[in-house]
Every structure is written in structure tokens, then in C-alpha cells.
Amino acid sequence: MPVPDKQLSAEQSRQIADTIREELARRRISRQSLAELAKLSLSTLEKVLGGRRPFTLATTVRLEQALGVSLRKMPEAPAPVAAVNGEVAPDSLGAYSRRAVAWIEGTYVTVRPSFGDKDAIFAYRTEITWDAAASSLVFHESERQDAAFTQFGEVAVPNQSRHIYLVTNRHGQHRLITVAHLAISGEMYGIITTLLAGRGSLLTPIAAPIAYLPIKMVANPTFGRISSDDPNFALYRQHLRRTTDESFALFMQG
């Protein structure tokens, strides 16, 4: 059933406009970006924020879904939007709505340097999906040659940095992947920081470039330790090198 286009009072409209301006400043996002997320014209957004037109219920609901916050004051404290529909991630992950990050969902061929062979590339599959119970994007790896080290966790998408963070936290032990996403073609490039397993119980912090390729980009993906005789080696190496050649990640000398 469509949301009725009911006009809100002048006082409600002023309060909502103030809240939206605060959110824009806090998150450092533009009015144009908010208009696109809410599927409104920039002209409409400018008019309601400037007080030249009252907010309607339909417009307010769209802005609430885009921002992931309640803009209307209720007689009683409202439950968080995420608790109602499971469509908004918690603040700790960026408070993004599912609709705003739907373009990230999918299956990726993930490539990084092999930690055990400097001339090889390590490749595996990563699935990024929406988890209604967690009310956020989550990721899960598979097709790893070292299956015991398969990772899964949460995905943070804060507006401030415009980067995507794949976070594993198991009993306080973290692995973090930070990537930038190419909006048109869908690849993600960045850096992985994790622990390298050595002899016995020895673990050493290690960082390396990493790339996520939408699986449709690779006609016949191969996984595991990829050597120079593999048909995908040149393609994987090309994307992996792009991470540093185009400064998606920097590695500084001490």
C-alpha cells in the first residue's frame, strides 16, 4: 500500500529539517548524495530543508530509510529502525540502509599475494550478503586452499571514509580488510592486515594488497595457490598490481 502524501505541520517540518542538517554535517555527506539515496530530486530536498515547502509523510519516510534514523518525534521513544525491519545496520558499522549498499552484495574472486610463495598469487571466493538477523552486510570466504583459516565477519560502510571494511573479530583477535569500490565495474582494491602463521604457535603481523573481482569478470575462475602456468595468473596479477599502481593502498618504508 503506498504511503499517503500527508503534509506535516510547520513545527514538525522545522524539526525534521534541523535533524537532517545535523546528520549531513555529522556524516559529511552532500545534499545531492542524500537526495540520490532517498530517490528524491535535489530541488525537492532543497525546498523542504529551506522551509519553502512542508515535509510530506512520504518524503519523510524516504529520508528516514536513506539515513537510517527516525526524523519524527513520537509520544513515546521509538524503537530503532533496525529493530523494526532489519534494514539498517548499527552505528558501529556505519548505520547504512540495505538499499544503500545493495550494490556491494555479490560473489567475488579474491586475490592477494601468496604468503608462502613470493612468485604465486592466492585466490579464493568471497560472498557478501545481507544478514537480516545481524541487520548488516556480512562476508564469508570459501574455496580456500588453507580451509582452516577461512574467515567470515561483518562489513562496515561508513560515509566518512567512503571505504568498505571487512572485519573479522574472533575472541578479540582481529583481521581487517580496507578497500575502495569502483562504482561502475564493481571491483574493490585495498589492503589486508592479518597474522601470518609460522612455525609452532608463532604468529606475525602482515599486510598485503588485495583485490575483489566480481565473479562475472572471470570466465573460468581458479582458486588456491595460483602459479605462472595457471590461465588466470596474468589477469589476477594485473588486478593485484592495480591496487598499488593506482594508489588504492600505500606501503610505507620505515
Short mmCIF file of C-alpha atoms in Angstrom, two decimals:
data_model
loop_
_atom_site.label_atom_id
_atom_site.label_comp_id
_atom_site.label_asym_id
_atom_site.label_seq_id
_atom_site.Cartn_x
_atom_site.Cartn_y
_atom_site.Cartn_z
CA MET A 1 0.00 0.00 0.00
CA PRO A 2 1.55 3.39 -0.93
CA VAL A 3 2.40 5.84 1.84
CA PRO A 4 -0.21 8.65 1.93
CA ASP A 5 1.16 12.01 0.87
CA LYS A 6 0.13 13.81 4.05
CA GLN A 7 1.70 17.21 4.79
CA LEU A 8 3.37 17.63 8.18
CA SER A 9 2.93 20.69 10.35
CA ALA A 10 5.26 23.69 10.12
CA GLU A 11 6.78 22.82 13.51
CA GLN A 12 7.37 19.20 12.51
CA SER A 13 8.91 20.33 9.22
CA ARG A 14 11.32 22.68 11.03
CA GLN A 15 12.35 19.95 13.47
CA ILE A 16 12.93 17.43 10.68
CA ALA A 17 14.94 19.93 8.62
CA ASP A 18 17.17 20.68 11.64
CA THR A 19 17.76 16.95 12.23
CA ILE A 20 18.65 16.32 8.59
CA ARG A 21 21.12 19.22 8.50
CA GLU A 22 22.79 17.83 11.65
CA GLU A 23 23.05 14.36 10.08
CA LEU A 24 24.53 15.78 6.88
CA ALA A 25 27.15 17.69 8.84
CA ARG A 26 27.96 14.77 11.16
CA ARG A 27 28.33 12.26 8.32
CA ARG A 28 29.93 14.74 5.90
CA ILE A 29 27.66 13.84 3.02
CA SER A 30 26.22 16.24 0.47
CA ARG A 31 22.59 17.07 -0.13
CA GLN A 32 22.95 15.64 -3.61
CA SER A 33 24.09 12.28 -2.17
CA LEU A 34 21.18 12.22 0.28
CA ALA A 35 18.70 13.06 -2.47
CA GLU A 36 20.01 10.16 -4.57
CA LEU A 37 19.82 7.71 -1.64
CA ALA A 38 16.25 8.81 -0.83
CA LYS A 39 15.26 8.83 -4.53
CA LEU A 40 14.20 12.48 -4.33
CA SER A 41 15.04 15.35 -6.62
CA LEU A 42 17.66 17.75 -5.27
CA SER A 43 15.18 20.58 -5.85
CA THR A 44 12.61 18.95 -3.57
CA LEU A 45 15.21 18.37 -0.85
CA GLU A 46 16.46 21.96 -1.06
CA LYS A 47 12.92 23.34 -0.77
CA VAL A 48 11.94 21.32 2.31
CA LEU A 49 15.25 21.99 4.06
CA GLY A 50 14.92 25.70 3.30
CA GLY A 51 11.37 25.89 4.63
CA ARG A 52 9.89 26.78 1.24
CA ARG A 53 7.75 23.64 1.24
CA PRO A 54 6.45 21.50 4.13
CA PHE A 55 7.61 17.91 4.50
CA THR A 56 5.15 15.24 3.47
CA LEU A 57 4.90 11.88 5.20
CA ALA A 58 6.08 10.07 2.06
CA THR A 59 9.16 12.31 1.70
CA THR A 60 9.99 11.95 5.39
CA VAL A 61 9.77 8.15 5.25
CA ARG A 62 12.15 8.06 2.27
CA LEU A 63 14.65 10.27 4.09
CA GLU A 64 14.40 8.13 7.23
CA GLN A 65 15.15 5.00 5.23
CA ALA A 66 18.10 6.66 3.48
CA LEU A 67 19.62 7.99 6.72
CA GLY A 68 18.66 5.08 8.94
CA VAL A 69 17.31 7.39 11.66
CA SER A 70 13.87 8.42 12.88
CA LEU A 71 13.10 12.04 11.94
CA ARG A 72 9.68 12.29 13.57
CA LYS A 73 9.13 12.83 17.28
CA MET A 74 6.76 10.30 18.78
CA PRO A 75 4.80 10.44 22.04
CA GLU A 76 6.95 7.56 23.25
CA ALA A 77 10.57 6.83 22.43
CA PRO A 78 10.51 4.96 19.10
CA ALA A 79 12.33 1.70 18.58
CA PRO A 80 15.37 1.93 16.30
CA VAL A 81 14.52 1.45 12.63
CA ALA A 82 16.79 -1.62 12.51
CA ALA A 83 14.74 -3.31 15.23
CA VAL A 84 11.55 -2.82 13.21
CA ASN A 85 12.58 -4.07 9.80
CA GLY A 86 16.15 -5.33 9.97
CA GLU A 87 17.05 -3.00 7.11
CA VAL A 88 19.52 -0.63 8.84
CA ALA A 89 22.96 -1.55 10.14
CA PRO A 90 24.07 -0.49 13.64
CA ASP A 91 26.05 2.72 14.16
CA SER A 92 29.23 0.71 14.76
CA LEU A 93 29.12 -0.46 11.11
CA GLY A 94 28.10 2.87 9.57
CA ALA A 95 24.30 2.99 10.06
CA TYR A 96 23.74 2.18 6.39
CA SER A 97 20.42 1.00 4.98
CA ARG A 98 20.23 -2.20 3.00
CA ARG A 99 19.06 -0.35 -0.09
CA ALA A 100 22.06 1.98 0.09
CA VAL A 101 24.58 -0.88 -0.03
CA ALA A 102 22.79 -3.39 -2.26
CA TRP A 103 25.41 -2.79 -4.97
CA ILE A 104 28.09 -4.38 -2.74
CA GLU A 105 26.26 -7.70 -2.41
CA GLY A 106 27.57 -10.49 -4.61
CA THR A 107 30.23 -13.12 -5.21
CA TYR A 108 33.85 -12.07 -5.68
CA VAL A 109 37.08 -13.74 -6.73
CA THR A 110 39.51 -12.53 -4.06
CA VAL A 111 43.23 -12.31 -4.86
CA ARG A 112 46.25 -11.40 -2.76
CA PRO A 113 49.94 -12.35 -2.79
CA SER A 114 50.70 -15.86 -1.58
CA PHE A 115 52.36 -15.63 1.83
CA GLY A 116 54.19 -18.90 1.23
CA ASP A 117 55.46 -18.34 -2.32
CA LYS A 118 56.58 -14.87 -3.40
CA ASP A 119 56.02 -15.75 -7.07
CA ALA A 120 52.45 -17.01 -6.65
CA ILE A 121 49.02 -15.50 -6.05
CA PHE A 122 46.49 -16.77 -3.53
CA ALA A 123 42.87 -16.81 -4.76
CA TYR A 124 39.57 -17.72 -3.10
CA ARG A 125 35.85 -16.93 -3.22
CA THR A 126 34.13 -14.30 -1.04
CA GLU A 127 30.36 -13.92 -0.69
CA ILE A 128 28.95 -10.61 0.58
CA THR A 129 25.27 -10.84 1.54
CA TRP A 130 22.71 -9.12 3.76
CA ASP A 131 22.07 -10.88 7.07
CA ALA A 132 18.63 -9.93 8.41
CA ALA A 133 19.40 -11.27 11.90
CA ALA A 134 22.56 -9.13 12.17
CA SER A 135 20.90 -6.28 10.24
CA SER A 136 24.08 -5.71 8.22
CA LEU A 137 26.17 -6.96 5.35
CA VAL A 138 28.30 -9.98 6.20
CA PHE A 139 31.02 -11.80 4.28
CA HIS A 140 32.11 -15.42 4.12
CA GLU A 141 35.12 -16.90 2.36
CA SER A 142 35.27 -20.29 0.64
CA GLU A 143 37.36 -22.26 -1.86
CA ARG A 144 40.43 -21.57 0.27
CA GLN A 145 43.34 -23.95 -0.06
CA ASP A 146 44.02 -23.39 3.65
CA ALA A 147 40.43 -24.11 4.70
CA ALA A 148 41.30 -23.95 8.41
CA PHE A 149 41.93 -20.20 8.04
CA THR A 150 38.65 -19.39 6.27
CA GLN A 151 37.32 -16.04 7.50
CA PHE A 152 33.84 -14.59 7.94
CA GLY A 153 32.56 -11.45 9.62
CA GLU A 154 30.81 -8.10 9.31
CA VAL A 155 31.03 -5.39 6.68
CA ALA A 156 31.25 -1.73 7.72
CA VAL A 157 30.42 1.03 5.24
CA PRO A 158 30.84 4.42 6.96
CA ASN A 159 30.03 7.56 4.98
CA GLN A 160 33.02 9.44 6.35
CA SER A 161 35.84 7.49 4.67
CA ARG A 162 33.90 6.18 1.64
CA HIS A 163 35.75 2.88 2.09
CA ILE A 164 34.47 -0.59 2.87
CA TYR A 165 35.79 -2.60 5.82
CA LEU A 166 35.57 -6.40 6.08
CA VAL A 167 36.11 -7.15 9.75
CA THR A 168 36.79 -10.48 11.43
CA ASN A 169 36.65 -10.45 15.22
CA ARG A 170 37.02 -13.83 16.89
CA HIS A 171 37.50 -13.71 20.66
CA GLY A 172 39.22 -10.32 20.34
CA GLN A 173 41.53 -11.39 17.52
CA HIS A 174 41.02 -9.15 14.52
CA ARG A 175 41.64 -9.27 10.80
CA LEU A 176 40.84 -6.13 8.81
CA ILE A 177 40.47 -5.58 5.08
CA THR A 178 40.03 -1.99 3.85
CA VAL A 179 39.00 -1.50 0.23
CA ALA A 180 37.75 1.14 -2.18
CA HIS A 181 34.90 0.19 -4.52
CA LEU A 182 34.72 1.13 -8.21
CA ALA A 183 31.10 2.11 -8.76
CA ILE A 184 30.85 1.23 -12.45
CA SER A 185 32.77 -2.02 -12.85
CA GLY A 186 32.38 -3.30 -9.28
CA GLU A 187 35.98 -4.24 -8.38
CA MET A 188 37.34 -3.45 -4.92
CA TYR A 189 41.00 -2.72 -4.21
CA GLY A 190 42.81 -2.17 -0.94
CA ILE A 191 44.86 -3.71 1.84
CA ILE A 192 44.59 -6.72 4.15
CA THR A 193 46.13 -6.73 7.63
CA THR A 194 46.22 -10.11 9.32
CA LEU A 195 48.53 -12.60 11.06
CA LEU A 196 50.95 -14.90 9.29
CA ALA A 197 51.13 -18.37 10.79
CA GLY A 198 54.72 -19.52 11.27
CA ARG A 199 56.33 -22.44 12.98
CA GLY A 200 54.60 -23.78 16.04
CA SER A 201 52.45 -21.06 17.64
CA LEU A 202 54.37 -18.18 16.08
CA LEU A 203 52.09 -15.51 14.54
CA THR A 204 53.50 -12.46 12.76
CA PRO A 205 51.51 -9.35 11.72
CA ILE A 206 51.48 -8.98 7.93
CA ALA A 207 49.93 -6.57 5.42
CA ALA A 208 49.46 -7.03 1.68
CA PRO A 209 47.47 -5.67 -1.28
CA ILE A 210 44.15 -7.35 -2.01
CA ALA A 211 41.60 -7.18 -4.83
CA TYR A 212 37.99 -8.33 -5.11
CA LEU A 213 36.77 -9.07 -8.64
CA PRO A 214 33.06 -9.63 -9.34
CA ILE A 215 32.95 -13.27 -10.36
CA LYS A 216 31.33 -12.41 -13.69
CA MET A 217 34.63 -10.73 -14.68
CA VAL A 218 36.45 -14.09 -14.65
CA ALA A 219 35.20 -16.57 -17.26
CA ASN A 220 36.61 -19.66 -15.54
CA PRO A 221 37.86 -18.70 -12.07
CA THR A 222 40.56 -20.80 -10.43
CA PHE A 223 41.25 -20.89 -6.71
CA GLY A 224 44.08 -21.83 -4.40
CA ARG A 225 47.75 -21.04 -4.94
CA ILE A 226 47.96 -19.67 -8.50
CA SER A 227 51.33 -20.02 -10.22
CA SER A 228 52.51 -18.54 -13.51
CA ASP A 229 51.27 -21.53 -15.53
CA ASP A 230 47.66 -21.00 -14.45
CA PRO A 231 45.41 -19.48 -17.19
CA ASN A 232 44.19 -16.77 -14.76
CA PHE A 233 47.61 -15.82 -13.40
CA ALA A 234 48.12 -12.82 -15.70
CA LEU A 235 44.60 -11.47 -15.04
CA TYR A 236 44.91 -11.88 -11.27
CA ARG A 237 48.34 -10.27 -11.25
CA GLN A 238 47.07 -7.35 -13.34
CA HIS A 239 44.34 -6.55 -10.82
CA LEU A 240 46.59 -7.12 -7.83
CA ARG A 241 49.18 -4.71 -9.21
CA ARG A 242 46.46 -2.14 -9.86
CA THR A 243 45.99 -1.91 -6.09
CA THR A 244 49.40 -0.29 -5.64
CA ASP A 245 49.94 1.16 -9.14
CA GLU A 246 46.83 3.33 -8.76
CA SER A 247 47.44 4.02 -5.05
CA PHE A 248 44.37 2.26 -3.67
CA ALA A 249 46.81 1.21 -0.92
CA LEU A 250 50.20 2.57 0.10
CA PHE A 251 53.01 0.66 1.78
CA MET A 252 55.48 2.97 3.52
CA GLN A 253 59.09 2.14 4.32
CA GLY A 254 60.10 2.51 7.96
#
